[in-house]
Amino acid sequence: MVGARAGSGAEPRPAVTRRELIARLRGRFGVRLTVLVAGAGFGKSTTLRQAVAENRLAPSGVDWWLSLRHRDRVPSRLARDLGEALGWPVGDGDDPEASVERALAHLARTSPLGSALVLDDVHLLEGSPGARLLGHLVAVAPPSVHIVVASRTPVGWLLLPGAPEPGLVVGEDDLRFADDELADLASLRSAAAEVSGLGDLGGWPALVDLALSFGLRGAVTFVEEEVVELVPPEVREVLAAAVAVGGGSARLLGHALDRPVDTAAIAADLPMTVLDDDGDLQVHPLWGEVLRDPWEPEEAVAVRRRAAEHLLAQGDLERAVPLFADAGDWPAFEAAVAETWRRGYLGVPLDVLASWLERLPPDRHDSPAGTLLRGAAARIQHTFGDEARELLATAVRRNREAGSLPGEMAALGEYGYVCRARGEATQMVEVMTRLAEMASEDPVAAPFVRLTEAAMLDVMGDDAGVLRTLEPLGPEDLSAEWSTAVAFLRLLSAGRQGDPDLTDQACADCIRLGGPGSIHERYTGAIVDWFLGRPATALAALPDPVPEARLSRVDQTMLGSHCATIQGLAGDVARARLALATAGGGSLGAAQASFTAAVAVAEAALAVAEGDEVRAADHLREVCGPHGDDPGGLRLLRHFPALPYVLVPETRAHIDAMDLGPALVPARTAARAVVAAREGTGGPAPGTWPPPDQVITALPLRWVAVAAAAAHTRGAVEGALLGQRLVDVHRERGRAALRAEAEGGEWWAEGARGLLGSAGLPPGTTIALGLLGPSSLVVEGRPVVHPDWRRPMVRALCALLVLEGPLDRAQAARELWPEVPPADAAHNLRSHLSLLLDVLEPGRRPGEASFVVRAEGDGLALVGRPHLVADVTDFDRAVARWERTGGLDGLPEALDRWRGVPFSDLPDLPFVAEHRRVRERRFLAAGQAVGEQALVLGRPDDAIDRALQLVRVDPWSERAHQLLVAAHVAAGDRAAARRALQRCRDVLDDLGVPPDPRTELLDRQLRAGPRDR
């Protein structure tokens, strides 16, 4: 068994089977760490591929393969490649260490046999930032994830503190060809004339293979000097290009060489080359050692430059920019860095920026591009800090002095980002003015003038102005990345305006433009769902935020604060604290008011969830002041009116006077309801309440319970609706909030107790009830072992409600205790109903409403799908559909749920016996139809299985015996058919019943057929 992965494909040329090494490597599933260390050409990869292939035949576990490349020296790239290998998506900005840990945990959960993670070519990472991440992987891998590494150099650098010692080591001496293996390889290469000379190569597999392929004999030096001369020059160029650019597709290598390239033919004909799963030609490092650059220096630079230009055109910045550096083409390197800004902010992880800076010679660190790179790195790390601002201001000046319009535009974009984050409107006007000047020379700058103006209006708190300014910009004006930035700015302003339609549209644009795995796909949709009053959808989709290397402090602050606000309002203290830590709270420095306000709202929501409303009010007062007359405070009051309205009374007049949009008015109404409850005044008039979901997303969980209980106490129907929805959405936390109000001393406690008696809590997972055989019950994902479920009359009551519900209590009592006086039977029903409720809803307290058992008046009924499923109900539904339509879809699956005599462990009551007879009759009729269809479709084995099942249910069914005889005949087993026919005759004799004509016909057919041999 093997997990799919790049580089794990079969060798393109036949190879000698390394039987002894394969046997040793079976031990990889018994040790934490396996290490293969040998120089280039010793067949480490080939041996591992053979071990993986052998494991497929008799799996000891699951193999997963990742061939490391030079690009994996960057931790974020390594994390993404590992995630792709393991089928665990890693976003561009995800924290590499956290991503690796989650991917390994996923591997441990999904591979019960154990897994072997094979990491090939780990020597490529030695001495790089990626090396520490790889060492972390080895150290934290769960015990069921066995690590296998192959390296050309010793791997001591890989063993961080806490890492396991290698339990299995394979070295060069182990990998050398033995004499019998030399003979085997010579036979495979049709070069069996003489193998004695190969001994001079010391069993070095790659050199032996090269010598056999090209008819060479002799020492290693001879092979190195002569074998390359036998490779056609045009192929040598392709190999050299692949070595130079780190492997690539036919298109990439063709662009590099400026001519067509057939990589598939090279991989098929030449040793130590392979096409990986991406279709890229990968060349063994040995070729890099023996190949000499086939170009003049100028052409070598041109090859790398053309490859980099192709990668840049494909949007692969992480490979393109380093290639310009490898070419020593610093003007092209700097132009590529600047040009990337036209597609978006320098949106690459911090470690990638650092790797680019490392490639710059020290004397170019203060160049226009070097300053820009240093400023961009500082912007990601310390968006609100002075260092990023000063570096980027310097980058603007140096690029302008150098006459680089793309470089100056890139620096202006980065500088404007920092100024917006710091709330510096004056500096943003300067940026906008300069971009307007540049637009006359470069039309590309024109859309950025509008974007900068909109960002400046955002700083000033003019959301309507932002939307007006951005309206003319379309997708044709900007790249996808910049269009995403425009959509997000629209989203923020539309949300603060309370426009639900525009907010939803902008959110959809962000997700579409951001693409799979983007922060918008993972977070933005769920956040918008919450603020537009869709709490259940939001809570189901919202993940916990984690620090992400690609995100700036602005993005981390906004993401963390919004997630913390949602979790705080939902009463999930632990998750709110985690999200708030991501937001960075006290480290905002010179951040503009909107960001500090967003964090203050999150801190206030968390404080309310923790029961400290005084602290919550203090957080809000710090940012909104007595009247909320600054841009940050205005936005706080507009976008989050409920928290300050309740906690900071001096803001109420200001909020009451605000012209809020449709998505924000419900929050103000809900806040007024809480204030009215606390002050003992009248709440919202009937018919003016917002929908329950909008109340739930506007208020902290505790306040929702107060609003619902107060309304219920006053007799408002909205109270019951809100109370039930509170429990539906927040489940146990919602019920706990109502319990807290019911046990408190406020005037609405009676309403809270009433809601607990009417608002049932839906089960967290589907309750599964089995009655087609011995009774079985699964609640909350586990088989029930509750002692009350072992009581026969409790199981009988549950079955009765499934089979005959809804029914009134008097009828239920008569069915269960037919010989007991009515008063005693009613008492028995009440006591057994209480026991059943304890079994089905273990978290429910006495007096609280049941969700699973519905009691309305004198009626009783069990809830149905999706909360409770019963095999007998599904069976009845499938049989009824067949009886009505004649179609057999779903009927075999329903029949397969039959586990024996229905209701076999229930008391012998009249209703039980009657329902058993009905189900057996239905089973026989439906099973006969399914078995006969199997015969018609040429599946006699299925028909035999079905007939045997029918005979077990009713040994006296002549039709079932007939089906069994016919199925054996169709299967060609006439002896079995005769035995089945004789059993049928014996049954009929016992019953004193003559066989029907079909049985006689089967008898005649068997007698007339060929004799058994």
PDB file of C-alpha atoms in Angstrom, residues 832-960:
ATOM      1  CA  HIS A 832     -40.449   4.145  31.924  1.00  0.00           C
ATOM      2  CA  LEU A 833     -40.662   7.290  29.778  1.00  0.00           C
ATOM      3  CA  SER A 834     -38.400   9.048  32.278  1.00  0.00           C
ATOM      4  CA  LEU A 835     -35.927   6.164  32.087  1.00  0.00           C
ATOM      5  CA  LEU A 836     -35.995   6.224  28.273  1.00  0.00           C
ATOM      6  CA  LEU A 837     -35.309   9.971  28.234  1.00  0.00           C
ATOM      7  CA  ASP A 838     -32.258   9.426  30.449  1.00  0.00           C
ATOM      8  CA  VAL A 839     -30.988   6.873  27.925  1.00  0.00           C
ATOM      9  CA  LEU A 840     -31.639   8.937  24.798  1.00  0.00           C
ATOM     10  CA  GLU A 841     -30.582  12.340  26.181  1.00  0.00           C
ATOM     11  CA  PRO A 842     -28.010  11.791  28.919  1.00  0.00           C
ATOM     12  CA  GLY A 843     -27.290  15.526  29.382  1.00  0.00           C
ATOM     13  CA  ARG A 844     -30.901  16.556  30.004  1.00  0.00           C
ATOM     14  CA  ARG A 845     -31.939  17.499  33.537  1.00  0.00           C
ATOM     15  CA  PRO A 846     -35.338  16.706  35.115  1.00  0.00           C
ATOM     16  CA  GLY A 847     -37.950  19.211  34.060  1.00  0.00           C
ATOM     17  CA  GLU A 848     -36.090  20.223  30.889  1.00  0.00           C
ATOM     18  CA  ALA A 849     -37.665  19.627  27.505  1.00  0.00           C
ATOM     19  CA  SER A 850     -36.813  16.539  25.530  1.00  0.00           C
ATOM     20  CA  PHE A 851     -35.910  16.974  21.902  1.00  0.00           C
ATOM     21  CA  VAL A 852     -35.960  13.295  20.918  1.00  0.00           C
ATOM     22  CA  VAL A 853     -39.301  12.369  22.506  1.00  0.00           C
ATOM     23  CA  ARG A 854     -41.939  14.903  21.525  1.00  0.00           C
ATOM     24  CA  ALA A 855     -44.786  15.254  24.026  1.00  0.00           C
ATOM     25  CA  GLU A 856     -47.603  17.517  22.875  1.00  0.00           C
ATOM     26  CA  GLY A 857     -50.717  17.304  25.012  1.00  0.00           C
ATOM     27  CA  ASP A 858     -51.419  13.585  25.524  1.00  0.00           C
ATOM     28  CA  GLY A 859     -49.455  12.624  22.422  1.00  0.00           C
ATOM     29  CA  LEU A 860     -46.026  10.951  22.282  1.00  0.00           C
ATOM     30  CA  ALA A 861     -43.716  10.631  19.294  1.00  0.00           C
ATOM     31  CA  LEU A 862     -40.044  10.121  18.544  1.00  0.00           C
ATOM     32  CA  VAL A 863     -38.219  12.686  16.404  1.00  0.00           C
ATOM     33  CA  GLY A 864     -37.222  11.370  12.981  1.00  0.00           C
ATOM     34  CA  ARG A 865     -34.396  11.982  10.551  1.00  0.00           C
ATOM     35  CA  PRO A 866     -31.806  13.402  10.658  1.00  0.00           C
ATOM     36  CA  HIS A 867     -31.725  13.254  14.457  1.00  0.00           C
ATOM     37  CA  LEU A 868     -32.848   9.643  14.861  1.00  0.00           C
ATOM     38  CA  VAL A 869     -32.697   6.812  12.345  1.00  0.00           C
ATOM     39  CA  ALA A 870     -34.196   3.357  12.857  1.00  0.00           C
ATOM     40  CA  ASP A 871     -33.361   0.424  10.628  1.00  0.00           C
ATOM     41  CA  VAL A 872     -36.972  -0.774  10.658  1.00  0.00           C
ATOM     42  CA  THR A 873     -38.203   2.618   9.414  1.00  0.00           C
ATOM     43  CA  ASP A 874     -35.702   2.663   6.565  1.00  0.00           C
ATOM     44  CA  PHE A 875     -36.629  -0.936   5.746  1.00  0.00           C
ATOM     45  CA  ASP A 876     -40.352  -0.144   5.670  1.00  0.00           C
ATOM     46  CA  ARG A 877     -39.740   2.896   3.481  1.00  0.00           C
ATOM     47  CA  ALA A 878     -37.710   0.913   0.926  1.00  0.00           C
ATOM     48  CA  VAL A 879     -40.255  -1.928   0.762  1.00  0.00           C
ATOM     49  CA  ALA A 880     -43.147   0.533   0.387  1.00  0.00           C
ATOM     50  CA  ARG A 881     -41.335   2.248  -2.486  1.00  0.00           C
ATOM     51  CA  TRP A 882     -40.844  -1.124  -4.203  1.00  0.00           C
ATOM     52  CA  GLU A 883     -44.485  -2.092  -3.692  1.00  0.00           C
ATOM     53  CA  ARG A 884     -45.573   1.257  -5.108  1.00  0.00           C
ATOM     54  CA  THR A 885     -43.232   1.531  -8.102  1.00  0.00           C
ATOM     55  CA  GLY A 886     -41.761  -1.915  -8.680  1.00  0.00           C
ATOM     56  CA  GLY A 887     -38.259  -0.381  -8.638  1.00  0.00           C
ATOM     57  CA  LEU A 888     -35.597  -2.182  -6.635  1.00  0.00           C
ATOM     58  CA  ASP A 889     -33.305   0.816  -6.023  1.00  0.00           C
ATOM     59  CA  GLY A 890     -32.155   0.769  -2.407  1.00  0.00           C
ATOM     60  CA  LEU A 891     -34.010  -2.456  -1.625  1.00  0.00           C
ATOM     61  CA  PRO A 892     -30.943  -4.778  -1.405  1.00  0.00           C
ATOM     62  CA  GLU A 893     -29.290  -2.361   1.049  1.00  0.00           C
ATOM     63  CA  ALA A 894     -32.451  -2.275   3.175  1.00  0.00           C
ATOM     64  CA  LEU A 895     -32.613  -6.083   3.222  1.00  0.00           C
ATOM     65  CA  ASP A 896     -28.965  -6.272   4.266  1.00  0.00           C
ATOM     66  CA  ARG A 897     -29.814  -4.474   7.510  1.00  0.00           C
ATOM     67  CA  TRP A 898     -31.764  -7.554   8.648  1.00  0.00           C
ATOM     68  CA  ARG A 899     -29.744  -8.983  11.564  1.00  0.00           C
ATOM     69  CA  GLY A 900     -32.023 -11.810  12.690  1.00  0.00           C
ATOM     70  CA  VAL A 901     -35.481 -12.190  14.195  1.00  0.00           C
ATOM     71  CA  PRO A 902     -36.926  -8.669  14.535  1.00  0.00           C
ATOM     72  CA  PHE A 903     -37.552  -7.416  18.078  1.00  0.00           C
ATOM     73  CA  SER A 904     -36.062 -10.656  19.377  1.00  0.00           C
ATOM     74  CA  ASP A 905     -35.173  -9.300  22.831  1.00  0.00           C
ATOM     75  CA  LEU A 906     -38.465  -7.461  23.452  1.00  0.00           C
ATOM     76  CA  PRO A 907     -41.192  -8.816  25.761  1.00  0.00           C
ATOM     77  CA  ASP A 908     -43.792 -11.103  24.166  1.00  0.00           C
ATOM     78  CA  LEU A 909     -46.482  -8.463  23.718  1.00  0.00           C
ATOM     79  CA  PRO A 910     -49.257  -8.558  21.110  1.00  0.00           C
ATOM     80  CA  PHE A 911     -48.014  -5.509  19.221  1.00  0.00           C
ATOM     81  CA  VAL A 912     -44.484  -6.979  19.101  1.00  0.00           C
ATOM     82  CA  ALA A 913     -45.707 -10.275  17.646  1.00  0.00           C
ATOM     83  CA  GLU A 914     -47.854  -8.522  15.046  1.00  0.00           C
ATOM     84  CA  HIS A 915     -45.077  -6.218  13.877  1.00  0.00           C
ATOM     85  CA  ARG A 916     -42.661  -9.164  13.695  1.00  0.00           C
ATOM     86  CA  ARG A 917     -45.072 -11.057  11.408  1.00  0.00           C
ATOM     87  CA  VAL A 918     -45.528  -8.012   9.190  1.00  0.00           C
ATOM     88  CA  ARG A 919     -41.750  -7.416   8.810  1.00  0.00           C
ATOM     89  CA  GLU A 920     -41.002 -11.078   8.100  1.00  0.00           C
ATOM     90  CA  ARG A 921     -43.711 -11.146   5.421  1.00  0.00           C
ATOM     91  CA  ARG A 922     -42.295  -8.000   3.823  1.00  0.00           C
ATOM     92  CA  PHE A 923     -38.766  -9.342   4.029  1.00  0.00           C
ATOM     93  CA  LEU A 924     -39.694 -12.579   2.283  1.00  0.00           C
ATOM     94  CA  ALA A 925     -41.548 -10.839  -0.540  1.00  0.00           C
ATOM     95  CA  ALA A 926     -38.883  -8.204  -1.132  1.00  0.00           C
ATOM     96  CA  GLY A 927     -35.999 -10.666  -0.780  1.00  0.00           C
ATOM     97  CA  GLN A 928     -37.611 -12.986  -3.318  1.00  0.00           C
ATOM     98  CA  ALA A 929     -37.835 -10.111  -5.816  1.00  0.00           C
ATOM     99  CA  VAL A 930     -34.199  -9.078  -5.260  1.00  0.00           C
ATOM    100  CA  GLY A 931     -32.957 -12.676  -5.567  1.00  0.00           C
ATOM    101  CA  GLU A 932     -34.890 -13.252  -8.791  1.00  0.00           C
ATOM    102  CA  GLN A 933     -33.507 -10.025 -10.233  1.00  0.00           C
ATOM    103  CA  ALA A 934     -29.977 -11.205  -9.423  1.00  0.00           C
ATOM    104  CA  LEU A 935     -30.684 -14.386 -11.438  1.00  0.00           C
ATOM    105  CA  VAL A 936     -31.951 -12.365 -14.393  1.00  0.00           C
ATOM    106  CA  LEU A 937     -28.862 -10.143 -14.290  1.00  0.00           C
ATOM    107  CA  GLY A 938     -26.532 -13.159 -14.305  1.00  0.00           C
ATOM    108  CA  ARG A 939     -25.402 -12.928 -10.667  1.00  0.00           C
ATOM    109  CA  PRO A 940     -26.180 -16.444  -9.349  1.00  0.00           C
ATOM    110  CA  ASP A 941     -23.867 -16.094  -6.320  1.00  0.00           C
ATOM    111  CA  ASP A 942     -25.885 -13.085  -5.122  1.00  0.00           C
ATOM    112  CA  ALA A 943     -29.067 -15.036  -5.696  1.00  0.00           C
ATOM    113  CA  ILE A 944     -27.733 -17.965  -3.622  1.00  0.00           C
ATOM    114  CA  ASP A 945     -26.856 -15.641  -0.724  1.00  0.00           C
ATOM    115  CA  ARG A 946     -30.290 -14.036  -0.836  1.00  0.00           C
ATOM    116  CA  ALA A 947     -32.091 -17.412  -1.044  1.00  0.00           C
ATOM    117  CA  LEU A 948     -30.180 -18.792   1.957  1.00  0.00           C
ATOM    118  CA  GLN A 949     -31.155 -15.667   3.909  1.00  0.00           C
ATOM    119  CA  LEU A 950     -34.827 -16.222   2.997  1.00  0.00           C
ATOM    120  CA  VAL A 951     -34.722 -19.895   3.984  1.00  0.00           C
ATOM    121  CA  ARG A 952     -33.275 -18.988   7.368  1.00  0.00           C
ATOM    122  CA  VAL A 953     -36.160 -16.572   7.970  1.00  0.00           C
ATOM    123  CA  ASP A 954     -38.839 -19.018   6.735  1.00  0.00           C
ATOM    124  CA  PRO A 955     -37.655 -22.631   6.290  1.00  0.00           C
ATOM    125  CA  TRP A 956     -41.172 -23.561   5.026  1.00  0.00           C
ATOM    126  CA  SER A 957     -41.205 -21.040   2.125  1.00  0.00           C
ATOM    127  CA  GLU A 958     -41.387 -23.114  -1.053  1.00  0.00           C
ATOM    128  CA  ARG A 959     -40.583 -20.054  -3.178  1.00  0.00           C
ATOM    129  CA  ALA A 960     -37.365 -19.453  -1.237  1.00  0.00           C
TER     130      ALA A 960
END
